[in-house]
XYZ file of C-alpha atoms in Angstrom:
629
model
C 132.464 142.513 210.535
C 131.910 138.955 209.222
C 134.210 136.539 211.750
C 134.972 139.390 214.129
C 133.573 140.866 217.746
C 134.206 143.770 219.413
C 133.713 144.104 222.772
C 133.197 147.991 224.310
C 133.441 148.907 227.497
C 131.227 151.196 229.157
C 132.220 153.941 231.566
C 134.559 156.860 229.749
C 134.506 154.721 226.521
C 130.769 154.778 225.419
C 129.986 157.642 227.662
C 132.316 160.318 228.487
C 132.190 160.172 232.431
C 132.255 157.220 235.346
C 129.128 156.524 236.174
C 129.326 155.674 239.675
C 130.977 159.387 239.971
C 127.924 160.652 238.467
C 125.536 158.976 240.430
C 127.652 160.174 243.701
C 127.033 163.704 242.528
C 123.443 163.076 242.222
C 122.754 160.871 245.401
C 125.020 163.159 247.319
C 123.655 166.615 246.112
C 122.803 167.619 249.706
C 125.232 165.882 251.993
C 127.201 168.065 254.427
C 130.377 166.772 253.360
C 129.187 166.415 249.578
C 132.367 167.865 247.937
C 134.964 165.503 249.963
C 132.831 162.226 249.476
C 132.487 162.877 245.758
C 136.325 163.238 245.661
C 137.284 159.749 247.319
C 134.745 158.376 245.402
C 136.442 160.008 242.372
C 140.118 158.814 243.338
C 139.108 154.633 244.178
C 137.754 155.146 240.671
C 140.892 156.230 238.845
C 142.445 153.890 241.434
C 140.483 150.557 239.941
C 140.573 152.050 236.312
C 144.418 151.738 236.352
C 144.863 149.083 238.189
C 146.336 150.495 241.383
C 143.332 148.832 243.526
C 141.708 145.416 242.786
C 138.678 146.658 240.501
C 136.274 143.650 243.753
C 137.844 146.426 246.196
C 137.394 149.422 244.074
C 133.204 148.664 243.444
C 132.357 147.334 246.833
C 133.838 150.814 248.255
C 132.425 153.332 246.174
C 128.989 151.348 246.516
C 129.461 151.967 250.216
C 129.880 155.779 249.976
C 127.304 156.085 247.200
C 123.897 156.276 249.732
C 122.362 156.353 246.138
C 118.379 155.352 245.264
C 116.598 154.124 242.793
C 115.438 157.819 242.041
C 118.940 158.525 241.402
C 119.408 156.118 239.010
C 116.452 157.569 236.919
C 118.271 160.849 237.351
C 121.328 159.148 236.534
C 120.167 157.897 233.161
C 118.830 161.209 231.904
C 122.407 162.650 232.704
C 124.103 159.714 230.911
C 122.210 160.391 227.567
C 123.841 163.945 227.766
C 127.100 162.120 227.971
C 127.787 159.707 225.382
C 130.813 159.600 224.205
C 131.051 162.058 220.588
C 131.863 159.762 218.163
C 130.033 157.289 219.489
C 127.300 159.196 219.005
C 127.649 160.745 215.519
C 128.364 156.635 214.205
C 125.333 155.693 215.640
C 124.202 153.679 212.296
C 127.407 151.318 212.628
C 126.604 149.941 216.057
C 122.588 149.158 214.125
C 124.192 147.564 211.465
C 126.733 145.611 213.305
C 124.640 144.477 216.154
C 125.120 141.017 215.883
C 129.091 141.395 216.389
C 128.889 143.734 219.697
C 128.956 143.418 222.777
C 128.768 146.042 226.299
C 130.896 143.982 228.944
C 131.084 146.367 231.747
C 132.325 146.856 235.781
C 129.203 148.939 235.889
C 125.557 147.871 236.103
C 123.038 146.860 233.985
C 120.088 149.465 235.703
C 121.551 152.263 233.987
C 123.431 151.297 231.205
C 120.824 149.112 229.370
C 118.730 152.604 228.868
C 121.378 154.302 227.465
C 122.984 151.462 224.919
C 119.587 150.012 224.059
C 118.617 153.176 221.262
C 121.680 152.199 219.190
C 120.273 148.768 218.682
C 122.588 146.589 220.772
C 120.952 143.843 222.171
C 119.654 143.028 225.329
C 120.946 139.832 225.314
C 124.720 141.572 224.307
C 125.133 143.603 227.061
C 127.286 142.412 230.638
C 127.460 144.155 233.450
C 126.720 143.958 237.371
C 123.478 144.423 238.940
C 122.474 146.688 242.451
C 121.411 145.165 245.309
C 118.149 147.243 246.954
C 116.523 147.399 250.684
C 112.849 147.908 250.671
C 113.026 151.357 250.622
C 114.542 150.879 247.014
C 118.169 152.017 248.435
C 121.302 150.850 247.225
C 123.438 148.150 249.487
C 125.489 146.262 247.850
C 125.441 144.290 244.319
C 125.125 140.829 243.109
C 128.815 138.962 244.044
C 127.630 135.808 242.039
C 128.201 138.048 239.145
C 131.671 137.214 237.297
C 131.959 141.163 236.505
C 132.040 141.548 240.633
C 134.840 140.183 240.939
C 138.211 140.640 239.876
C 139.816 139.327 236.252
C 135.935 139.320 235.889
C 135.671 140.523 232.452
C 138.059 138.059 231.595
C 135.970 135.028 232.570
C 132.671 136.960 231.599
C 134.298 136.858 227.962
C 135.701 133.123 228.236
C 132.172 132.598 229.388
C 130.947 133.564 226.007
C 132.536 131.206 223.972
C 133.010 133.665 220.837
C 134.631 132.889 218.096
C 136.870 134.771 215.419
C 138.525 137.977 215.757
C 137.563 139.116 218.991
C 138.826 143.109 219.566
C 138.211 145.102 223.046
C 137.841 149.133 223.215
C 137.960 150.429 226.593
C 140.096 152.756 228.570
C 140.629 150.852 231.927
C 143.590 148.391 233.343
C 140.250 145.223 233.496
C 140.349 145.911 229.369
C 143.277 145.616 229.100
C 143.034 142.416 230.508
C 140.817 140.372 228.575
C 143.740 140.867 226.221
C 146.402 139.918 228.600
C 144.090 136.489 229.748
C 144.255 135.515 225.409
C 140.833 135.745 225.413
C 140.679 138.596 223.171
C 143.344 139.039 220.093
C 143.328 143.122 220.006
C 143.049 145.608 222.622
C 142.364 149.019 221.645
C 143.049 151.764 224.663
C 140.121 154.161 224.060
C 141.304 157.888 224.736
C 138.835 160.268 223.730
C 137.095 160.794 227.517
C 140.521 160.376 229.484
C 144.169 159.307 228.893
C 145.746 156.450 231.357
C 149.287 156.275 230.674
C 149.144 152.896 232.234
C 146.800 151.640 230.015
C 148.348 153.002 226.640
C 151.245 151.539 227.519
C 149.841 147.986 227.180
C 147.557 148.836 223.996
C 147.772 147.009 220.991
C 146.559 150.506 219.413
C 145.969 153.933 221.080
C 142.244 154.925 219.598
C 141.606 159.011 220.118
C 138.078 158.372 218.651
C 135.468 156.117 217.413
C 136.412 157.746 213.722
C 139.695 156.129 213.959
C 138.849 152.507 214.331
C 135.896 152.834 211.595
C 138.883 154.446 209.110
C 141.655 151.802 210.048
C 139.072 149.024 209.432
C 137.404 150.357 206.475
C 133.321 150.468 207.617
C 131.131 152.456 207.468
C 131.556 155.893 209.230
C 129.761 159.374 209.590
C 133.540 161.478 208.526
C 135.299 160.630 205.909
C 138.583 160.793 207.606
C 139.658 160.626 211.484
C 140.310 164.398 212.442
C 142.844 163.502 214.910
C 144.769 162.574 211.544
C 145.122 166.028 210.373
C 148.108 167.569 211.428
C 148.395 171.254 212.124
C 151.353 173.412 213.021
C 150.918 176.976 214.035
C 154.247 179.209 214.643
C 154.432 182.413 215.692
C 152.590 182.760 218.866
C 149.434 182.026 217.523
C 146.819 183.571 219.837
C 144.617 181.149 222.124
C 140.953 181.317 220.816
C 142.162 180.639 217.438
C 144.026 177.148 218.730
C 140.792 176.349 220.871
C 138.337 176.356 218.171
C 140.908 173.871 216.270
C 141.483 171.669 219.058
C 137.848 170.920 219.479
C 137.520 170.090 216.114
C 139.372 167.223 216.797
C 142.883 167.960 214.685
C 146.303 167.096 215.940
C 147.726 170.794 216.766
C 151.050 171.680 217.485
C 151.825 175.227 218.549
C 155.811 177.057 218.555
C 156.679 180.311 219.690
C 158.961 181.425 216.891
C 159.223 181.382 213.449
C 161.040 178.795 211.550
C 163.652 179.130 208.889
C 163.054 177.313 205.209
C 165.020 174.457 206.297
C 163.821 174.185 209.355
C 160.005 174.144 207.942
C 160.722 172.188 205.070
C 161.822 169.333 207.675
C 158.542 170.299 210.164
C 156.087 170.327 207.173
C 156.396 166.970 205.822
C 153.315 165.356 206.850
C 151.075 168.613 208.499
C 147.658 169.618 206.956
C 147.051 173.095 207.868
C 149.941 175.428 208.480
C 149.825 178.362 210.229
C 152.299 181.661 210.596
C 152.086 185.477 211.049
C 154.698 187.811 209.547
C 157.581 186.471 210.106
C 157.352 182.732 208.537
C 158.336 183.254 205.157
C 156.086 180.030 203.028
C 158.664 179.988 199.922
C 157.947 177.408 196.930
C 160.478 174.985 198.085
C 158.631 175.066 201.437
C 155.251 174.233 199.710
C 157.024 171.293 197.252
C 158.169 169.333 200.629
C 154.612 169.572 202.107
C 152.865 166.690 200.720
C 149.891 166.671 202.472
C 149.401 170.361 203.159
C 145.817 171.558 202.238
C 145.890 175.044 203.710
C 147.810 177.898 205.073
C 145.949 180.630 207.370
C 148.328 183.780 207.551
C 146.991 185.062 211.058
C 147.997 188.796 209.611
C 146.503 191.450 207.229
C 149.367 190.766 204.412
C 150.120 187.177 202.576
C 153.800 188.542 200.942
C 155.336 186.434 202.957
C 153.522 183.307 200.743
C 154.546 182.634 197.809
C 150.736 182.489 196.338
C 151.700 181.334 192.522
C 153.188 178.082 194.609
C 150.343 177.378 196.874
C 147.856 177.575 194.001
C 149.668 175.528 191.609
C 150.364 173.465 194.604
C 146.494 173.343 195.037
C 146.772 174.754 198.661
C 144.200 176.934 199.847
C 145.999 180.130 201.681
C 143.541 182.906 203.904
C 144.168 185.898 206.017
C 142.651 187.845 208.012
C 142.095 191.370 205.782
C 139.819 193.539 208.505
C 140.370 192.084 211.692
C 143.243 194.405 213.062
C 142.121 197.511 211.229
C 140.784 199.361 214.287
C 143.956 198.699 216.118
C 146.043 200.031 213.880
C 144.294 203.044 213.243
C 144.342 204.138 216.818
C 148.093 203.372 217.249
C 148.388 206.223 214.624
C 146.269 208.243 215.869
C 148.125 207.932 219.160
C 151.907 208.363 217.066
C 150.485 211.227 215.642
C 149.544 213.200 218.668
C 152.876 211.468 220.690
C 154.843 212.929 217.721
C 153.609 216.447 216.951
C 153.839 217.315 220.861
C 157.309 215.932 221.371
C 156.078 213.362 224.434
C 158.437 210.931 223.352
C 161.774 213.368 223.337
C 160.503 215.203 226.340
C 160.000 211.901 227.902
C 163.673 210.554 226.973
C 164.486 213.687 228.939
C 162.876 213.664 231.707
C 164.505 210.165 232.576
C 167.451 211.820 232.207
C 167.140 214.449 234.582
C 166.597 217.141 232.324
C 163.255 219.567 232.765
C 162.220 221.175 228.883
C 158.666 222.840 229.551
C 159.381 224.644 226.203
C 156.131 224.584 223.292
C 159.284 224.895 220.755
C 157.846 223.020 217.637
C 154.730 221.120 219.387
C 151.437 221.540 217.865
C 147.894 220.526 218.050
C 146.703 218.014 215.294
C 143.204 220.120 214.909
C 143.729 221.953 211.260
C 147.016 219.847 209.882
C 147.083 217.855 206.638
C 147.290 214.254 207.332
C 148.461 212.097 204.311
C 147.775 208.838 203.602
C 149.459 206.862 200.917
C 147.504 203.385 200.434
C 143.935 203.627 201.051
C 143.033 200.187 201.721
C 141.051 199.202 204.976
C 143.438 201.025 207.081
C 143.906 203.834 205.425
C 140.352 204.361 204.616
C 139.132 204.220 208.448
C 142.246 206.285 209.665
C 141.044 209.089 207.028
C 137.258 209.018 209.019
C 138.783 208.913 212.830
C 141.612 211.524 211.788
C 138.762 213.581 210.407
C 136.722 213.461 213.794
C 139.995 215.151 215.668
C 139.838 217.982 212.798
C 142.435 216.826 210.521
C 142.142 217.580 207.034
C 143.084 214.234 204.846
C 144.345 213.909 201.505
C 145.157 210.209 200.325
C 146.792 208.742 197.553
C 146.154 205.338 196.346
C 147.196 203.572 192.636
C 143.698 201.899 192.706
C 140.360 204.131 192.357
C 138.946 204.323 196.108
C 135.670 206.005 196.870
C 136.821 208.781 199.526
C 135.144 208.646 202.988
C 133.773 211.874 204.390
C 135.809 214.926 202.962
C 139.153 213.216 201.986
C 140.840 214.479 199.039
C 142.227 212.553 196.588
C 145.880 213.357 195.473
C 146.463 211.816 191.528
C 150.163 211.826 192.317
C 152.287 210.612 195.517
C 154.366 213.646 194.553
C 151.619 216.081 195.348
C 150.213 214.389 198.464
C 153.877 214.499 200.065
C 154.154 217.773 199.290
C 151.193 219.301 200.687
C 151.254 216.848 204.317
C 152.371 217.401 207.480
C 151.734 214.196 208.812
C 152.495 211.418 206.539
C 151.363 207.818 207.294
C 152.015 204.517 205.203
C 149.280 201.927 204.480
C 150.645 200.072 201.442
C 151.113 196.711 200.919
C 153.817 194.380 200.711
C 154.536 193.707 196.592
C 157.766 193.971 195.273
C 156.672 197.074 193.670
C 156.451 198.774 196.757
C 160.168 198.157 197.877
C 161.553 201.948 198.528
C 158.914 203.376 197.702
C 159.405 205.985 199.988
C 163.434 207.202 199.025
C 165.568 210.067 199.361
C 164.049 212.088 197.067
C 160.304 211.599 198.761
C 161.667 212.932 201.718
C 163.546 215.764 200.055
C 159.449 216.591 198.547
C 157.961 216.217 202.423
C 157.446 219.670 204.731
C 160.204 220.996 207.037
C 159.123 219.739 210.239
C 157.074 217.028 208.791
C 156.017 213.957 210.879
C 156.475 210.346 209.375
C 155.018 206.974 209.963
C 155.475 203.687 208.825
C 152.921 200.315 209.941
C 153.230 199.160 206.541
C 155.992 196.954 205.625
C 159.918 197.714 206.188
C 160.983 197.875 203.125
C 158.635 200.098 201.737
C 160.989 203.185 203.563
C 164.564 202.493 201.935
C 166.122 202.913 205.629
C 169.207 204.878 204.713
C 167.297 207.912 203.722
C 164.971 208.062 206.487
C 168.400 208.533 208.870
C 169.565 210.730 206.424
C 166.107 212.849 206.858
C 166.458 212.457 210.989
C 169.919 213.885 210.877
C 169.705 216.903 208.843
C 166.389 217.863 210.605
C 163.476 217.630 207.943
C 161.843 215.365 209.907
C 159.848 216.771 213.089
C 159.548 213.346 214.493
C 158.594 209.503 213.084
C 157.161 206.213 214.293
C 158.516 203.226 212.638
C 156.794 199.776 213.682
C 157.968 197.781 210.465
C 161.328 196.921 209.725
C 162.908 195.145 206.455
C 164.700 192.548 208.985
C 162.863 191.749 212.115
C 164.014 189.028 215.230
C 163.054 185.856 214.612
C 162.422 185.067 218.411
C 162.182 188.009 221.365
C 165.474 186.488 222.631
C 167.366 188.254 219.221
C 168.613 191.389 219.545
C 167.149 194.307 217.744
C 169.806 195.879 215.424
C 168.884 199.160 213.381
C 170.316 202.551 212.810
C 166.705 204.214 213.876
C 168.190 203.325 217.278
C 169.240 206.248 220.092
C 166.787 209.137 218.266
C 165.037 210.447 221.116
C 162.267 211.906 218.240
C 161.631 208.550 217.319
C 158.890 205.877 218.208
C 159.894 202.451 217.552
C 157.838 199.166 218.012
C 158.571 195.711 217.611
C 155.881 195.065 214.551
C 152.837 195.348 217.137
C 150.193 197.838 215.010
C 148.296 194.841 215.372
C 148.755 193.824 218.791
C 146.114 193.916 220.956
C 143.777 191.518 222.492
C 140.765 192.216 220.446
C 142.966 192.115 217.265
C 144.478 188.781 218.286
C 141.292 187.447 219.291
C 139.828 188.483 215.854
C 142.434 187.425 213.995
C 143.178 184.224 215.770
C 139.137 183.280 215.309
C 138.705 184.248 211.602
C 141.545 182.624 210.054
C 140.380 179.343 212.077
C 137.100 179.321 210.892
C 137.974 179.764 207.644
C 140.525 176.457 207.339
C 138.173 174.448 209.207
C 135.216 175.186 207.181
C 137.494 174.670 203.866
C 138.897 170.888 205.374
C 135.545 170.101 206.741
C 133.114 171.160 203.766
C 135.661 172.475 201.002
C 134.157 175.888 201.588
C 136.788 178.266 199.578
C 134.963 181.956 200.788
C 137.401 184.687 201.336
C 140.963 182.464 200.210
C 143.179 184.446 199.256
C 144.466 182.439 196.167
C 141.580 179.812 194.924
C 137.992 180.524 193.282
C 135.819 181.408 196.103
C 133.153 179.185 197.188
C 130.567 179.385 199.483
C 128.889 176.261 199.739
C 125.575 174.764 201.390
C 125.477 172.153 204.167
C 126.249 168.873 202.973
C 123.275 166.357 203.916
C 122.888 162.619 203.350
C 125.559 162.733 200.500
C 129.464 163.010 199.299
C 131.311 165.643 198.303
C 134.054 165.405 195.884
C 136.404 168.223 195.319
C 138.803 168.370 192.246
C 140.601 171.131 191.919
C 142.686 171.646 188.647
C 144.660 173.379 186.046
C 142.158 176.087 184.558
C 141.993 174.651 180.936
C 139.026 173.851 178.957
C 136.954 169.990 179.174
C 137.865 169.331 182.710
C 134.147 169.640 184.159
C 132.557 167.626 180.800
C 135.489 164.915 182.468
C 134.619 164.793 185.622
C 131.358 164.117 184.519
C 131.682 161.567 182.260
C 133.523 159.987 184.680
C 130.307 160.187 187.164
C 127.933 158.910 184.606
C 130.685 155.972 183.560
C 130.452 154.667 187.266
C 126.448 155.706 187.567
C 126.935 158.155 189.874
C 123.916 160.166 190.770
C 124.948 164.362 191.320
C 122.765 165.479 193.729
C 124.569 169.650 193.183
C 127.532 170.615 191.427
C 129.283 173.507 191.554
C 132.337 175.254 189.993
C 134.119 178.396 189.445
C 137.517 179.530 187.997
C 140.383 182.184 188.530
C 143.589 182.992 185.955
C 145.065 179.958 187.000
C 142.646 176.998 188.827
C 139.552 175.835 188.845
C 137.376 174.537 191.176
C 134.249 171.590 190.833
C 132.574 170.455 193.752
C 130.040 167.719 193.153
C 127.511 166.763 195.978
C 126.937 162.902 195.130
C 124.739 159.982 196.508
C 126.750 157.766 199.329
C 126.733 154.655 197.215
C 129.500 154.407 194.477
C 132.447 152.088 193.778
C 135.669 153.074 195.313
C 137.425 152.998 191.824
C 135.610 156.377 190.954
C 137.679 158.276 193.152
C 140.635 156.767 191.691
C 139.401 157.767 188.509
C 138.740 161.318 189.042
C 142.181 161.662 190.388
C 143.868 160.331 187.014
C 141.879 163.601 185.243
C 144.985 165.180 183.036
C 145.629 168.584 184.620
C 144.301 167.416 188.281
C 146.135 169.121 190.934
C 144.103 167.897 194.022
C 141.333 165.980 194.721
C 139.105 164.664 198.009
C 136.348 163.440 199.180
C 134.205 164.443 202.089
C 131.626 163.101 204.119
């Protein structure tokens, strides 16, 4: 910071809170009228802070509703150190090595914020701010008015004052910040929004600073992250469920939530510049989606299924794609379960006509589930834990799967779809959605199927060519179905619904909600958050979808360099050589490989010339590479 200052401000800059609110809380704690005191106290502050109120006007009144003591300000300082500000705190070792260039002017007072600013190694000498006034009884009346920082524009003559020279930059968050700007004697005013937002304020800013992180990065110094969170962009479609937005919203990223899905154009123009991308079913992620996202580093499918990704694209596109394989797996189950028993007693025709007037107490073709063969064709997670809970209501369960699956309880394993269809009488879907399985279920399947038989589909839409399930309704082989997937579903809930499944009265249809509950959601939502953040914030790969899975250890007192690549032979030796060319010490290295990428992570010591990274990236067959710290 050679030929530069920066001055900081104090209250909801370097700690999160106003002080003088905080000590009202404390000194007020058992005051009949505590609540409504602390509140006016709380509204002459915002007053002063953007400028409605002289900031003279705004201290001398709060002082006089404070009835604070020096106990309180013990109490006080306690409560502060609870309360500095985030970043501050985790760049602690910039304000020790840049002492000599910073300065605490303040509207606050010296009693407590010298305690709380002194452990980061700024100087006595460096910090400005008013001091209390005290009766003999060590109670608060009043504070020193001789004080420049009393009074109003008093920062801006406490700065004059100083006679710095150089750059001189302000961070702060209040209207008297902004000032010392506005007076010329400072050249830069940064409005500091990380504690609270003033419109007013930003509005005058040279630059809008969401954290500490950010001024380090623009400036280049040294900094605990090796880029500004608030930088990374993320856009979640779909509805994306609240817990799973919360945890990335207090890790700092720039989120951005829609309702809908978005057509390719319409992404394509959305994706330009976002870092993590997030969608459900609907949002089809197509290669000319992934070639116009630039900076995308991850996509979190907040489903069970990834079709709707064009995987070969993100890989070679060296973005890392997860979902979210168990968390809806109970909630899909018992929706079958229900179907099932809905279907084989006729609720949902008997309930079509009861709205219509008509009375049917008739048993005609309704039957208990206890004793009936239950098929299951794809027995993946779903599959496998409908077969157990099916078996606890007495079903018998045969399942047929193209993979070798370890039965659960007494399943029976059927070698050919052919034979499982024919034996059934309940036949539910659990496939995937590949290409492969496109009508998989046709007119000849059904023509195989039981008289009377009961069908489901949670799969995927297209796995049931559509024409031949009608075709099945109409002439009667089928006792009743429940279809929740459909080859073209709404983009929005404001679209209209169109299918020929429509106006059966022995037929269950939902809008694509087998997942769809709050504990799914919440699961869901949670997992597939965790996962991105932990692969942007430590380049922890466990459980993608699409790249070599890594699960790596903390990262302490080093970098972490992340290349991935082009599986082909030499590219570690490389890497290396690189390292040793620029003396790099590797502190852990680690790397693993799929069909198509590899993956190197090497843990290295802080120190290094910037050129190495440069370096690394000019690798033949590099894809992507970062660094973290």
């Amino acid at each position: 910071m050679k030929n530069k200052t920066l001055i900081i401000d104090f209250d909801s800059t370097f700690i999160q809170t106003e002080a003088l609110d905080e000590l009202a809380v404390i000194a007020l704690h058992d005051h009949p009228k505590r609540d409504e005191m602390i509140d006016h106290i709380r509204q002459i502050t915002m007053a002063g802070m953007d400028g409605s109120i002289p900031l003279a006007d705004s201290l001398t009144r709060r002082l006089a509703k404070l009835h604070a003591n020096k106990k309180h300000i013990d109490a006080l300082i306690i409560w502060l150190n609870s309360q500095i500000t985030k970043s501050f705190l985790r760049n602690a070792p910039f304000f020790k090595q840049f002492s000599d260039h910073i300065y605490i002017v303040s509207s606050g007072f010296k009693e407590y914020i010298l305690p709380v600013v002194k452990p980061f190694g700024i100087k006595d000498e460096h910090v400005f701010a008013n001091t209390f006034c005290f009766d003999e009884q060590g109670n608060i009346i009043g504070l020193a008015h001789d004080n420049p920082l009393s009074q109003n524009q008093g920062k801006v003559k406490l700065v004059k004052s100083l006679n710095l020279t150089g750059d001189i930059w302000v961070i702060g968050d209040g209207i008297t910040d902004y000032e010392i700007r506005a007076a010329n004697a400072a050249h830069v005013f940064f409005a500091f929004t990380e504690n609270v937002s003033r419109p007013a304020v930003i509005a005058k800013a040279d630059h809008t600073l969401k954290n500490l992180d950010e001024f380090l990065y623009m400036n280049d110094y040294p900094r605990a992250i090796s880029y500004p969170r608030n930088r990374i962009k993320i856009l979640l479609l779909e509805n994306s469920h609240r817990n799973g937005v919360k945890l990335l919203e207090n890790e700092g990223y720039s989120v951005e939530t829609f309702n809908g899905s978005l057509s390719e154009s319409e992404l394509c123009d959305k994706i330009q510049d976002v870092s993590i991308l997030g969608i459900r079913s609907k949002t089809a992620v197509s290669k000319k989606v992934l070639d116009c996202a630039e900076r995308l580093m991850s996509v979190g499918a907040f489903c069970i299924g990834t079709n709707q990704i064009d995987l070969d694209a993100a890989t070679k596109n060296g973005v890392c794609v997860f979902n979210a394989p168990y968390s809806n797996t109970r909630s899909v189950v018992e929706m079958v379960i229900g179907e099932i028993i809905m279907l084989m007693r006729k609720i949902a025709a008997k309930n079509a006509d009861l709205h219509r007037g008509k009375w049917d107490k008739s048993a005609n073709h309704c039957y208990e589930v206890r004793g009936k063969k239950l098929g299951i064709v794809g027995y993946g997670n779903i599959g496998s834990q409908l077969s157990v809970v099916a078996e606890s209501l007495g079903m018998q369960v045969y399942y047929y799967d193209l993979i070798e699956k370890l039965q659960l309880g007494n399943a029976k394993k059927c070698h050919h779809l052919e034979e499982l269809l024919q034996l059934s009488d309940i036949v539910s879907i659990h496939v995937d959605g590949r290409s492969q399985n496109e009508n998989m279920i046709d007119q000849k399947q059904f023509q195989l199927m039981k008289n009377n038989v009961v069908f489901i589909n949670l799969s995927r839409g297209h796995v049931v060519n559509m024409t031949a399930l009608v075709e099945a309704l109409k002439s009667g082989k089928i006792l009743g179905a429940a279809i929740d997937v459909f080859q073209y579903e709404p983009m929005n809930n404001q679209e209209e619904f169109i299918s020929p499944l429509r106006g059966f009265s022995n037929v269950i249809l939902t809008p694509h909600i087998g997942g769809s509950t709050e504990e799914a959601q919440i699961n869901i939502s949670e997992f597939v958050a965790r996962r991105m953040i932990d692969y942007v914030n430590t380049g922890d790969t466990t459980q993608s979808v699409n790249l070599p899975n890594i699960q790596l250890p903390q990262l302490n007192n080093a970098h972490r360099l992340m290349h991935l690549h082009d599986n082909v032979p030499g590219i570690l030796a490389q890497i290396n050589q690189v390292l040793a060319n620029h003396h790099v010490n590797v502190l852990g290295q680690y790397l693993k490989t799929n069909e198509h990428i590899g993956y190197v992570i090497s843990d290295i010591n802080r120190e290094y010339d910037k050129s190495l990274l440069d370096a690394v990236r000019k690798i033949k067959h590099t894809i992507k590479s970062r660094v973290l710290y």
